[in-house]
Amino acid sequence: MNRNALEVSIDGFTGPLDLLCHLVESRQMQASKIKIAELVRIYGAYLSKTRNASAEVISEFFFMAASLLLQKVLSLLPSNADNELDGLEGSDESYDDVISEEELYARMSRFSPYRTITNLLLERKERQSRRFKRIYFETGDENDEKKNPVYELGDLYYLSKIWWGLLEDNNKKKETKNEFLDEDEYWDGVPGSLPDEDRIQTRIDEIAEKLKKSPSLVLSSLISVRSVSALVVTLLALLEMCRMKIISVFQEELFGEVRINAAFSDSVAN
Amino acid sequence: MAKSGLTLLSATASRIEAILFVASTQVAERELSLTLAVPLREVSLALLELQGHLAKHAHGIELQNVAGGWQLVTQPHYAEIISLFRDVSERQRVKLSKASVETLAIIAYNQPVTRSEVEEIRSVRSESVIDTLLTHGLIRIAGRKKSAGSPLLYRTTDRFLEVFGLGSISELPSLEEINVAGVPSGDMK
């Protein structure tokens, strides 16, 4: 093959097979007459132009080229050369993983449709990238993606990842807010267990005792500890006391203090 | 219905337009049907009506069927204008190398598929490419193959369909169609 006749448009090959397929499809090289020297020269030129090829990419290419070269060498030797090579004294090389030309053609045939699909997908992506949709700013945080992970049912890998993420967030919150929170408040968004009737009755008794001393109280005075469960139990107790007509509850202004008045001093006393 | 040369949308199509305007992701026809309490068939017809209406009256947005749902997107020919507007285009841009798209193509057509099966087709190591695709949510792990070493299996996600503007994976041509469509397989010996 005339070197001058071989003009390759170097435009982002994904690997040696991609390059080989390109050369064959553009009829710059016949699949049955692959010139390894030409292949190495072209790919070398491509790699030097891209300047960002990893050692891994280069080694993969040279492994394939070396395999083909070895195959050519073997084909030049007498027919029983394979056996002799295998039996060379002191040689522990195995030639099992050498790619034969037939294997290479099979690989190229199998790979070739995906080159077409890749180009098709790239075209679709280019078209789609010209369409824009509404942007939502949920928290204004650059790490939104981490906070709003997407997962699909059955994907245990992602579920476990999310679980660990939540646990880490939770532990951080524990460290910073520990002094304000009860144990049952650690899991934001996860409802705690409902308070049992005994706790509510105990709370009713406590509030009734306080009302005996002072017939008018404010809600904040009943909640000494900043705790969600204490607040829930107190509110349930107050609702129950309202239902029993033991107290009346007023709030004079929006978001203002809630005032609790003993409705009937006799009822409270009893 | 015609009024002053303009075609008015039906009530269902108008209501769908309003829902899609506020939706943060694509909306499935079934969800629209449940929300509006109208039959699925009516929703399908209204969507086509809305799609036709937006196209006919040269709107700046269009209705697109993506990943099993519908969404309002800007017209492609306004891409340059939008790229000048704040950082909208930059935020929505997904940068993928050709190797990534090639790997996605192999996964899309062979899913569920293991990494070694992908590498067998590509003839190059694909570990880092697969990690990148996982990170971008374009593929997901779909279990383990019942074979030696129980390798992980990969599948494409709805995000993949979104990025490539596909309603479903079936919109891609089959491998047979690709081969018939002029891939010079004859040259491959």
Short mmCIF file of C-alpha atoms in Angstrom, two decimals:
data_model
loop_
_atom_site.label_atom_id
_atom_site.label_comp_id
_atom_site.label_asym_id
_atom_site.label_seq_id
_atom_site.Cartn_x
_atom_site.Cartn_y
_atom_site.Cartn_z
CA MET A 1 0.00 0.00 0.00
CA ASN A 2 1.24 3.43 -0.93
CA ARG A 3 1.76 5.45 2.22
CA ASN A 4 0.94 8.67 0.46
CA ALA A 5 -2.44 7.28 -0.57
CA LEU A 6 -3.44 6.72 3.03
CA GLU A 7 -5.11 9.84 4.38
CA VAL A 8 -6.87 9.41 7.66
CA SER A 9 -9.12 12.01 9.20
CA ILE A 10 -8.06 11.86 12.84
CA ASP A 11 -11.16 12.68 14.79
CA GLY A 12 -11.54 11.02 18.15
CA PHE A 13 -11.27 7.25 17.89
CA THR A 14 -12.56 5.33 20.85
CA GLY A 15 -9.98 2.56 20.49
CA PRO A 16 -8.05 0.39 18.07
CA LEU A 17 -11.17 -1.35 16.79
CA ASP A 18 -12.78 1.99 16.02
CA LEU A 19 -9.74 3.00 13.98
CA LEU A 20 -9.59 -0.35 12.19
CA CYS A 21 -13.28 -0.19 11.33
CA HIS A 22 -12.83 3.35 10.07
CA LEU A 23 -9.95 2.33 7.82
CA VAL A 24 -11.86 -0.61 6.43
CA GLU A 25 -15.13 1.28 5.98
CA SER A 26 -13.42 4.17 4.26
CA ARG A 27 -11.73 1.58 2.03
CA GLN A 28 -8.29 2.85 2.95
CA MET A 29 -7.35 -0.62 4.09
CA GLN A 30 -8.67 -4.02 3.15
CA ALA A 31 -9.77 -6.10 6.06
CA SER A 32 -8.01 -9.11 4.59
CA LYS A 33 -4.75 -7.21 4.15
CA ILE A 34 -4.26 -5.25 7.31
CA LYS A 35 -0.82 -3.68 7.30
CA ILE A 36 0.29 -3.56 10.87
CA ALA A 37 3.04 -1.05 10.17
CA GLU A 38 0.49 1.32 8.64
CA LEU A 39 -1.88 0.77 11.52
CA VAL A 40 0.78 1.59 14.11
CA ARG A 41 1.88 4.65 12.16
CA ILE A 42 -1.66 6.04 11.83
CA TYR A 43 -2.65 5.33 15.40
CA GLY A 44 0.67 6.74 16.63
CA ALA A 45 -0.01 9.94 14.69
CA TYR A 46 -3.49 10.08 16.18
CA LEU A 47 -2.24 9.58 19.73
CA SER A 48 0.48 12.18 19.36
CA LYS A 49 -2.11 14.65 18.09
CA THR A 50 -4.58 14.04 20.91
CA ARG A 51 -1.79 14.41 23.53
CA ASN A 52 -4.02 13.00 26.21
CA ALA A 53 -3.92 9.30 25.51
CA SER A 54 -3.31 7.26 28.64
CA ALA A 55 -0.66 4.56 28.89
CA GLU A 56 -3.54 2.10 29.16
CA VAL A 57 -4.98 3.12 25.78
CA ILE A 58 -1.57 2.93 24.13
CA SER A 59 -0.79 -0.45 25.68
CA GLU A 60 -4.12 -1.87 24.53
CA PHE A 61 -3.40 -0.80 21.01
CA PHE A 62 0.12 -2.19 20.98
CA PHE A 63 -1.09 -5.46 22.46
CA MET A 64 -3.49 -5.83 19.57
CA ALA A 65 -0.86 -4.81 17.02
CA ALA A 66 1.73 -7.15 18.55
CA SER A 67 -0.77 -10.00 18.49
CA LEU A 68 -1.42 -9.45 14.81
CA LEU A 69 2.31 -9.22 14.11
CA LEU A 70 2.95 -12.47 15.92
CA GLN A 71 0.17 -14.08 13.94
CA LYS A 72 1.82 -12.94 10.72
CA VAL A 73 5.18 -14.30 11.85
CA LEU A 74 3.63 -17.63 12.75
CA SER A 75 1.94 -17.83 9.36
CA LEU A 76 5.32 -17.48 7.65
CA LEU A 77 6.77 -20.40 9.55
CA PRO A 78 6.22 -24.04 8.58
CA SER A 79 2.84 -25.48 9.53
CA ASN A 80 4.14 -27.22 12.64
CA ALA A 81 5.75 -24.03 13.91
CA ASP A 82 2.99 -23.48 16.40
CA ASN A 83 3.79 -26.68 18.19
CA GLU A 84 7.51 -25.97 18.12
CA LEU A 85 7.00 -22.49 19.52
CA ASP A 86 4.87 -23.83 22.28
CA GLY A 87 7.53 -26.36 23.11
CA LEU A 88 10.51 -23.99 23.13
CA GLU A 89 12.80 -24.77 25.98
CA GLY A 90 12.73 -22.17 28.71
CA SER A 91 9.75 -20.45 27.16
CA ASP A 92 6.75 -20.13 29.42
CA GLU A 93 4.86 -17.86 27.00
CA SER A 94 1.39 -18.93 26.05
CA TYR A 95 -0.03 -17.90 22.71
CA ASP A 96 -3.60 -18.64 23.65
CA ASP A 97 -4.50 -14.99 23.98
CA VAL A 98 -2.98 -13.94 20.69
CA ILE A 99 -5.66 -12.46 18.46
CA SER A 100 -5.86 -14.26 15.16
CA GLU A 101 -6.95 -12.42 12.02
CA GLU A 102 -10.19 -14.39 12.03
CA GLU A 103 -10.82 -13.33 15.60
CA LEU A 104 -10.03 -9.75 14.68
CA TYR A 105 -12.51 -9.81 11.81
CA ALA A 106 -15.12 -11.31 14.11
CA ARG A 107 -14.50 -8.55 16.64
CA MET A 108 -14.72 -5.88 13.97
CA SER A 109 -17.99 -7.31 12.65
CA ARG A 110 -19.46 -7.42 16.14
CA PHE A 111 -18.24 -3.94 16.99
CA SER A 112 -19.10 -2.23 13.72
CA PRO A 113 -22.89 -1.70 14.28
CA TYR A 114 -22.13 0.08 17.55
CA ARG A 115 -20.05 2.65 15.70
CA THR A 116 -23.13 3.49 13.65
CA ILE A 117 -25.28 3.59 16.78
CA THR A 118 -22.72 5.77 18.55
CA ASN A 119 -22.84 8.28 15.71
CA LEU A 120 -26.63 8.12 15.74
CA LEU A 121 -26.71 8.76 19.47
CA LEU A 122 -24.23 11.62 19.17
CA GLU A 123 -26.49 13.23 16.55
CA ARG A 124 -29.54 12.75 18.79
CA LYS A 125 -27.64 14.20 21.76
CA GLU A 126 -26.60 17.20 19.68
CA ARG A 127 -30.22 17.82 18.66
CA GLN A 128 -31.50 17.29 22.19
CA SER A 129 -28.84 19.58 23.66
CA ARG A 130 -30.44 22.42 21.68
CA ARG A 131 -33.66 22.00 23.64
CA PHE A 132 -33.91 23.43 27.12
CA LYS A 133 -36.41 22.88 29.84
CA ARG A 134 -37.39 24.78 32.94
CA ILE A 135 -34.74 24.84 35.66
CA TYR A 136 -35.74 24.25 39.23
CA PHE A 137 -33.68 25.61 42.08
CA GLU A 138 -34.74 23.61 45.08
CA THR A 139 -32.24 24.66 47.69
CA GLY A 140 -29.81 26.83 45.84
CA ASP A 141 -27.15 24.41 46.97
CA GLU A 142 -24.61 23.23 44.41
CA ASN A 143 -24.82 19.79 45.96
CA ASP A 144 -28.51 19.40 45.10
CA GLU A 145 -27.74 16.22 43.22
CA LYS A 146 -26.39 14.61 46.37
CA LYS A 147 -29.34 15.81 48.44
CA ASN A 148 -31.94 14.69 45.92
CA PRO A 149 -30.60 11.38 44.70
CA VAL A 150 -32.44 9.56 41.97
CA TYR A 151 -32.92 5.86 42.40
CA GLU A 152 -35.03 3.17 40.92
CA LEU A 153 -36.82 0.47 42.82
CA GLY A 154 -34.73 -2.66 43.12
CA ASP A 155 -31.47 -0.82 42.72
CA LEU A 156 -29.85 -1.89 45.97
CA TYR A 157 -26.58 -0.24 45.14
CA TYR A 158 -28.19 3.20 45.02
CA LEU A 159 -30.50 2.51 47.94
CA SER A 160 -27.56 1.59 50.14
CA LYS A 161 -25.69 4.66 48.93
CA ILE A 162 -28.63 6.86 49.88
CA TRP A 163 -28.95 5.14 53.25
CA TRP A 164 -25.30 5.81 54.07
CA GLY A 165 -25.70 9.40 52.92
CA LEU A 166 -28.69 9.91 55.23
CA LEU A 167 -26.81 8.33 58.10
CA GLU A 168 -23.85 10.63 57.56
CA ASP A 169 -26.11 13.71 57.39
CA ASN A 170 -27.85 12.55 60.53
CA ASN A 171 -24.59 12.09 62.40
CA LYS A 172 -23.49 15.59 61.41
CA LYS A 173 -26.77 17.01 62.71
CA LYS A 174 -26.29 15.09 65.94
CA GLU A 175 -22.90 16.71 66.44
CA THR A 176 -24.17 20.25 65.87
CA LYS A 177 -27.62 20.15 67.46
CA ASN A 178 -27.25 17.59 70.17
CA GLU A 179 -27.86 20.02 72.99
CA PHE A 180 -31.32 20.96 71.72
CA LEU A 181 -32.73 17.65 70.64
CA ASP A 182 -34.25 14.62 72.19
CA GLU A 183 -33.34 11.21 70.91
CA ASP A 184 -36.59 10.90 68.97
CA GLU A 185 -35.88 14.06 67.00
CA TYR A 186 -32.76 12.82 65.28
CA TRP A 187 -34.56 11.56 62.20
CA ASP A 188 -35.96 14.59 60.41
CA GLY A 189 -39.04 13.76 58.43
CA VAL A 190 -39.47 10.35 60.05
CA PRO A 191 -42.47 10.36 62.39
CA GLY A 192 -41.74 9.16 65.90
CA SER A 193 -43.84 6.65 67.76
CA LEU A 194 -47.20 7.87 69.06
CA PRO A 195 -47.20 8.67 72.77
CA ASP A 196 -49.11 6.08 74.78
CA GLU A 197 -52.18 6.88 76.88
CA ASP A 198 -50.30 6.58 80.17
CA ARG A 199 -47.96 9.38 79.20
CA ILE A 200 -50.88 11.60 78.19
CA GLN A 201 -52.76 10.85 81.42
CA THR A 202 -49.65 11.63 83.46
CA ARG A 203 -49.33 14.91 81.59
CA ILE A 204 -53.01 15.73 82.22
CA ASP A 205 -52.43 15.17 85.92
CA GLU A 206 -49.35 17.39 85.88
CA ILE A 207 -51.18 20.23 84.08
CA ALA A 208 -54.16 19.87 86.45
CA GLU A 209 -51.79 20.20 89.41
CA LYS A 210 -50.32 23.39 87.94
CA LEU A 211 -53.78 24.80 87.26
CA LYS A 212 -54.68 24.23 90.92
CA LYS A 213 -51.86 26.59 91.87
CA SER A 214 -52.50 29.03 89.07
CA PRO A 215 -55.84 28.91 87.17
CA SER A 216 -54.31 30.61 84.12
CA LEU A 217 -51.15 29.34 82.41
CA VAL A 218 -49.32 29.88 79.14
CA LEU A 219 -48.28 27.02 76.89
CA SER A 220 -44.59 27.93 76.92
CA SER A 221 -44.51 27.56 80.69
CA LEU A 222 -45.65 23.95 80.30
CA ILE A 223 -42.80 23.03 77.97
CA SER A 224 -39.53 23.48 79.78
CA VAL A 225 -37.51 21.22 77.46
CA ARG A 226 -37.31 21.88 73.70
CA SER A 227 -38.55 18.50 72.65
CA VAL A 228 -41.00 17.48 69.92
CA SER A 229 -42.30 14.49 71.88
CA ALA A 230 -42.88 16.61 75.03
CA LEU A 231 -44.78 19.17 72.95
CA VAL A 232 -46.89 16.46 71.27
CA VAL A 233 -47.78 14.85 74.61
CA THR A 234 -48.65 18.27 76.10
CA LEU A 235 -50.84 19.24 73.14
CA LEU A 236 -52.65 15.87 73.24
CA ALA A 237 -53.17 16.30 76.97
CA LEU A 238 -54.55 19.83 76.46
CA LEU A 239 -56.89 18.62 73.70
CA GLU A 240 -58.14 15.86 75.95
CA MET A 241 -58.65 18.35 78.79
CA CYS A 242 -60.57 20.63 76.40
CA ARG A 243 -62.75 17.71 75.36
CA MET A 244 -63.40 16.98 79.03
CA LYS A 245 -64.23 20.69 79.47
CA ILE A 246 -61.63 21.00 82.22
CA ILE A 247 -59.87 23.88 80.50
CA SER A 248 -60.41 26.49 77.83
CA VAL A 249 -57.64 27.58 75.47
CA PHE A 250 -57.20 31.00 73.87
CA GLN A 251 -54.72 32.60 71.55
CA GLU A 252 -55.21 36.34 71.41
CA GLU A 253 -53.05 37.03 68.39
CA LEU A 254 -51.65 35.03 65.51
CA PHE A 255 -48.43 33.26 66.55
CA GLY A 256 -48.92 34.72 70.01
CA GLU A 257 -48.81 32.92 73.33
CA VAL A 258 -51.45 30.23 73.94
CA ARG A 259 -53.25 30.83 77.24
CA ILE A 260 -54.79 27.96 79.19
CA ASN A 261 -57.51 28.75 81.69
CA ALA A 262 -59.09 26.36 84.14
CA ALA A 263 -62.74 26.18 83.03
CA PHE A 264 -64.17 24.98 86.28
CA SER A 265 -62.13 24.99 89.39
CA ASP A 266 -64.13 22.01 90.70
CA SER A 267 -63.29 19.88 87.68
CA VAL A 268 -59.61 20.66 88.07
CA ALA A 269 -59.76 19.87 91.68
CA ASN A 270 -61.30 16.50 90.94
CA MET B 1 -62.64 26.23 17.00
CA ALA B 2 -61.44 29.28 15.05
CA LYS B 3 -61.37 32.84 16.28
CA SER B 4 -59.54 35.71 14.59
CA GLY B 5 -57.49 33.21 12.58
CA LEU B 6 -56.20 31.46 15.69
CA THR B 7 -57.05 27.90 16.65
CA LEU B 8 -58.10 27.65 20.27
CA LEU B 9 -57.06 24.69 22.33
CA SER B 10 -59.59 22.33 23.83
CA ALA B 11 -60.08 22.55 27.59
CA THR B 12 -58.15 19.33 28.20
CA ALA B 13 -55.23 20.45 26.05
CA SER B 14 -55.12 23.82 27.84
CA ARG B 15 -55.14 22.16 31.24
CA ILE B 16 -52.38 19.77 30.18
CA GLU B 17 -50.33 22.73 28.98
CA ALA B 18 -50.73 24.36 32.41
CA ILE B 19 -49.63 21.18 34.22
CA LEU B 20 -46.61 20.68 31.97
CA PHE B 21 -45.67 24.33 32.47
CA VAL B 22 -45.16 23.79 36.19
CA ALA B 23 -43.86 20.20 36.05
CA SER B 24 -40.22 19.81 37.00
CA THR B 25 -39.89 16.51 35.12
CA GLN B 26 -41.68 14.83 32.25
CA VAL B 27 -45.25 13.77 33.05
CA ALA B 28 -46.68 10.39 32.07
CA GLU B 29 -50.03 10.23 30.27
CA ARG B 30 -51.44 8.11 33.06
CA GLU B 31 -50.60 10.78 35.64
CA LEU B 32 -52.26 13.44 33.48
CA SER B 33 -55.31 11.20 33.14
CA LEU B 34 -55.55 10.74 36.91
CA THR B 35 -54.94 14.40 37.70
CA LEU B 36 -57.50 15.68 35.21
CA ALA B 37 -59.91 12.79 35.75
CA VAL B 38 -60.29 12.23 32.03
CA PRO B 39 -59.82 8.99 30.05
CA LEU B 40 -56.33 8.11 28.87
CA ARG B 41 -57.49 8.26 25.26
CA GLU B 42 -58.62 11.87 25.70
CA VAL B 43 -55.24 12.77 27.21
CA SER B 44 -53.40 11.20 24.26
CA LEU B 45 -55.50 13.15 21.77
CA ALA B 46 -55.14 16.38 23.74
CA LEU B 47 -51.35 15.96 23.84
CA LEU B 48 -51.23 15.57 20.07
CA GLU B 49 -53.51 18.60 19.76
CA LEU B 50 -51.21 20.66 21.98
CA GLN B 51 -48.13 19.45 20.13
CA GLY B 52 -49.68 20.41 16.80
CA HIS B 53 -50.88 23.75 18.16
CA LEU B 54 -47.43 24.76 19.43
CA ALA B 55 -45.83 23.80 16.12
CA LYS B 56 -48.50 25.43 13.95
CA HIS B 57 -48.43 28.79 15.69
CA ALA B 58 -44.63 29.07 15.79
CA HIS B 59 -44.34 29.01 19.57
CA GLY B 60 -40.95 29.23 21.24
CA ILE B 61 -41.59 25.96 23.01
CA GLU B 62 -42.54 22.52 21.83
CA LEU B 63 -43.99 19.41 23.38
CA GLN B 64 -41.64 16.45 23.52
CA ASN B 65 -42.18 12.81 24.44
CA VAL B 66 -39.17 11.76 26.53
CA ALA B 67 -38.53 8.78 28.78
CA GLY B 68 -42.14 7.68 28.84
CA GLY B 69 -43.53 11.14 29.61
CA TRP B 70 -44.17 14.57 28.12
CA GLN B 71 -42.35 17.82 28.72
CA LEU B 72 -42.28 21.34 27.39
CA VAL B 73 -38.91 22.28 25.93
CA THR B 74 -37.61 25.21 23.95
CA GLN B 75 -37.47 25.07 20.17
CA PRO B 76 -34.03 23.84 19.00
CA HIS B 77 -33.59 26.84 16.69
CA TYR B 78 -33.59 29.17 19.71
CA ALA B 79 -30.60 27.38 21.26
CA GLU B 80 -28.22 30.23 20.45
CA ILE B 81 -30.50 32.83 22.04
CA ILE B 82 -30.96 30.72 25.15
CA SER B 83 -27.23 30.17 25.45
CA LEU B 84 -26.93 33.96 25.85
CA PHE B 85 -29.47 33.98 28.65
CA ARG B 86 -27.84 33.59 32.05
CA ASP B 87 -26.34 30.14 32.54
CA VAL B 88 -29.31 28.07 31.41
CA SER B 89 -27.56 26.20 28.64
CA GLU B 90 -24.44 25.55 30.70
CA ARG B 91 -26.48 24.06 33.55
CA GLN B 92 -28.26 21.61 31.28
CA ARG B 93 -25.27 20.59 29.20
CA VAL B 94 -24.15 16.99 29.54
CA LYS B 95 -20.62 16.44 28.34
CA LEU B 96 -19.94 12.93 27.12
CA SER B 97 -16.92 11.59 25.28
CA LYS B 98 -17.35 9.47 22.18
CA ALA B 99 -16.08 6.48 24.19
CA SER B 100 -18.84 7.09 26.77
CA VAL B 101 -21.53 7.21 24.09
CA GLU B 102 -20.11 4.06 22.49
CA THR B 103 -20.24 2.29 25.85
CA LEU B 104 -23.80 3.54 26.38
CA ALA B 105 -24.77 2.20 22.95
CA ILE B 106 -23.41 -1.24 23.84
CA ILE B 107 -25.20 -1.25 27.19
CA ALA B 108 -28.45 0.00 25.62
CA TYR B 109 -28.50 -2.80 23.07
CA ASN B 110 -27.35 -5.61 25.34
CA GLN B 111 -28.89 -4.74 28.70
CA PRO B 112 -28.59 -6.13 31.25
CA VAL B 113 -24.90 -6.51 30.47
CA THR B 114 -21.70 -6.96 32.47
CA ARG B 115 -18.58 -4.83 32.21
CA SER B 116 -16.57 -7.68 30.70
CA GLU B 117 -19.21 -8.17 28.00
CA VAL B 118 -18.94 -4.47 27.15
CA GLU B 119 -15.16 -4.73 27.08
CA GLU B 120 -15.34 -7.79 24.85
CA ILE B 121 -17.25 -5.80 22.24
CA ARG B 122 -15.14 -2.64 22.56
CA SER B 123 -11.82 -4.49 22.91
CA VAL B 124 -10.69 -1.90 25.45
CA ARG B 125 -11.02 -1.60 29.20
CA SER B 126 -14.18 0.25 30.13
CA GLU B 127 -14.09 0.46 33.93
CA SER B 128 -13.59 4.22 34.17
CA VAL B 129 -16.13 4.93 31.41
CA ILE B 130 -18.74 2.84 33.21
CA ASP B 131 -17.98 4.65 36.47
CA THR B 132 -18.49 7.98 34.72
CA LEU B 133 -21.80 6.83 33.26
CA LEU B 134 -22.92 5.62 36.70
CA THR B 135 -21.97 8.93 38.26
CA HIS B 136 -23.99 10.82 35.66
CA GLY B 137 -26.97 8.52 36.25
CA LEU B 138 -27.04 7.40 32.64
CA ILE B 139 -26.72 3.76 33.61
CA ARG B 140 -27.58 1.89 36.79
CA ILE B 141 -26.65 -1.38 38.38
CA ALA B 142 -29.36 -3.92 37.72
CA GLY B 143 -28.24 -6.84 39.88
CA ARG B 144 -25.59 -9.49 39.46
CA LYS B 145 -25.18 -12.09 36.77
CA LYS B 146 -25.50 -15.68 37.90
CA SER B 147 -22.09 -16.72 36.68
CA ALA B 148 -18.56 -17.10 38.02
CA GLY B 149 -17.68 -14.10 40.17
CA SER B 150 -21.27 -12.79 40.05
CA PRO B 151 -20.37 -9.69 38.02
CA LEU B 152 -22.57 -6.61 38.19
CA LEU B 153 -25.13 -6.07 35.47
CA TYR B 154 -25.80 -2.64 34.01
CA ARG B 155 -28.87 -1.06 32.45
CA THR B 156 -29.58 2.35 30.97
CA THR B 157 -31.80 4.75 32.93
CA ASP B 158 -34.54 7.26 32.10
CA ARG B 159 -31.84 9.90 32.30
CA PHE B 160 -30.22 8.24 29.27
CA LEU B 161 -33.52 8.58 27.38
CA GLU B 162 -33.78 12.23 28.44
CA VAL B 163 -30.25 13.14 27.33
CA PHE B 164 -30.75 11.54 23.92
CA GLY B 165 -34.37 12.70 23.51
CA LEU B 166 -35.83 9.21 23.35
CA GLY B 167 -39.38 8.33 24.35
CA SER B 168 -38.32 4.76 25.03
CA ILE B 169 -35.47 2.40 24.23
CA SER B 170 -37.58 0.88 21.45
CA GLU B 171 -37.15 4.10 19.45
CA LEU B 172 -33.59 3.04 18.68
CA PRO B 173 -33.17 1.05 15.46
CA SER B 174 -32.50 -2.65 15.89
CA LEU B 175 -29.05 -4.09 15.23
CA GLU B 176 -30.50 -5.83 12.16
CA GLU B 177 -31.76 -2.51 10.81
CA ILE B 178 -28.35 -0.97 11.42
CA ASN B 179 -26.62 -3.75 9.53
CA VAL B 180 -29.07 -3.53 6.62
CA ALA B 181 -28.72 0.25 6.50
CA GLY B 182 -25.34 0.15 4.86
CA VAL B 183 -22.68 -0.87 7.32
CA PRO B 184 -20.06 -2.36 5.01
CA SER B 185 -20.03 -5.68 6.80
CA GLY B 186 -18.96 -7.27 3.49
CA ASP B 187 -15.61 -5.63 3.95
CA MET B 188 -15.27 -7.28 7.31
CA LYS B 189 -14.35 -10.45 5.46
#
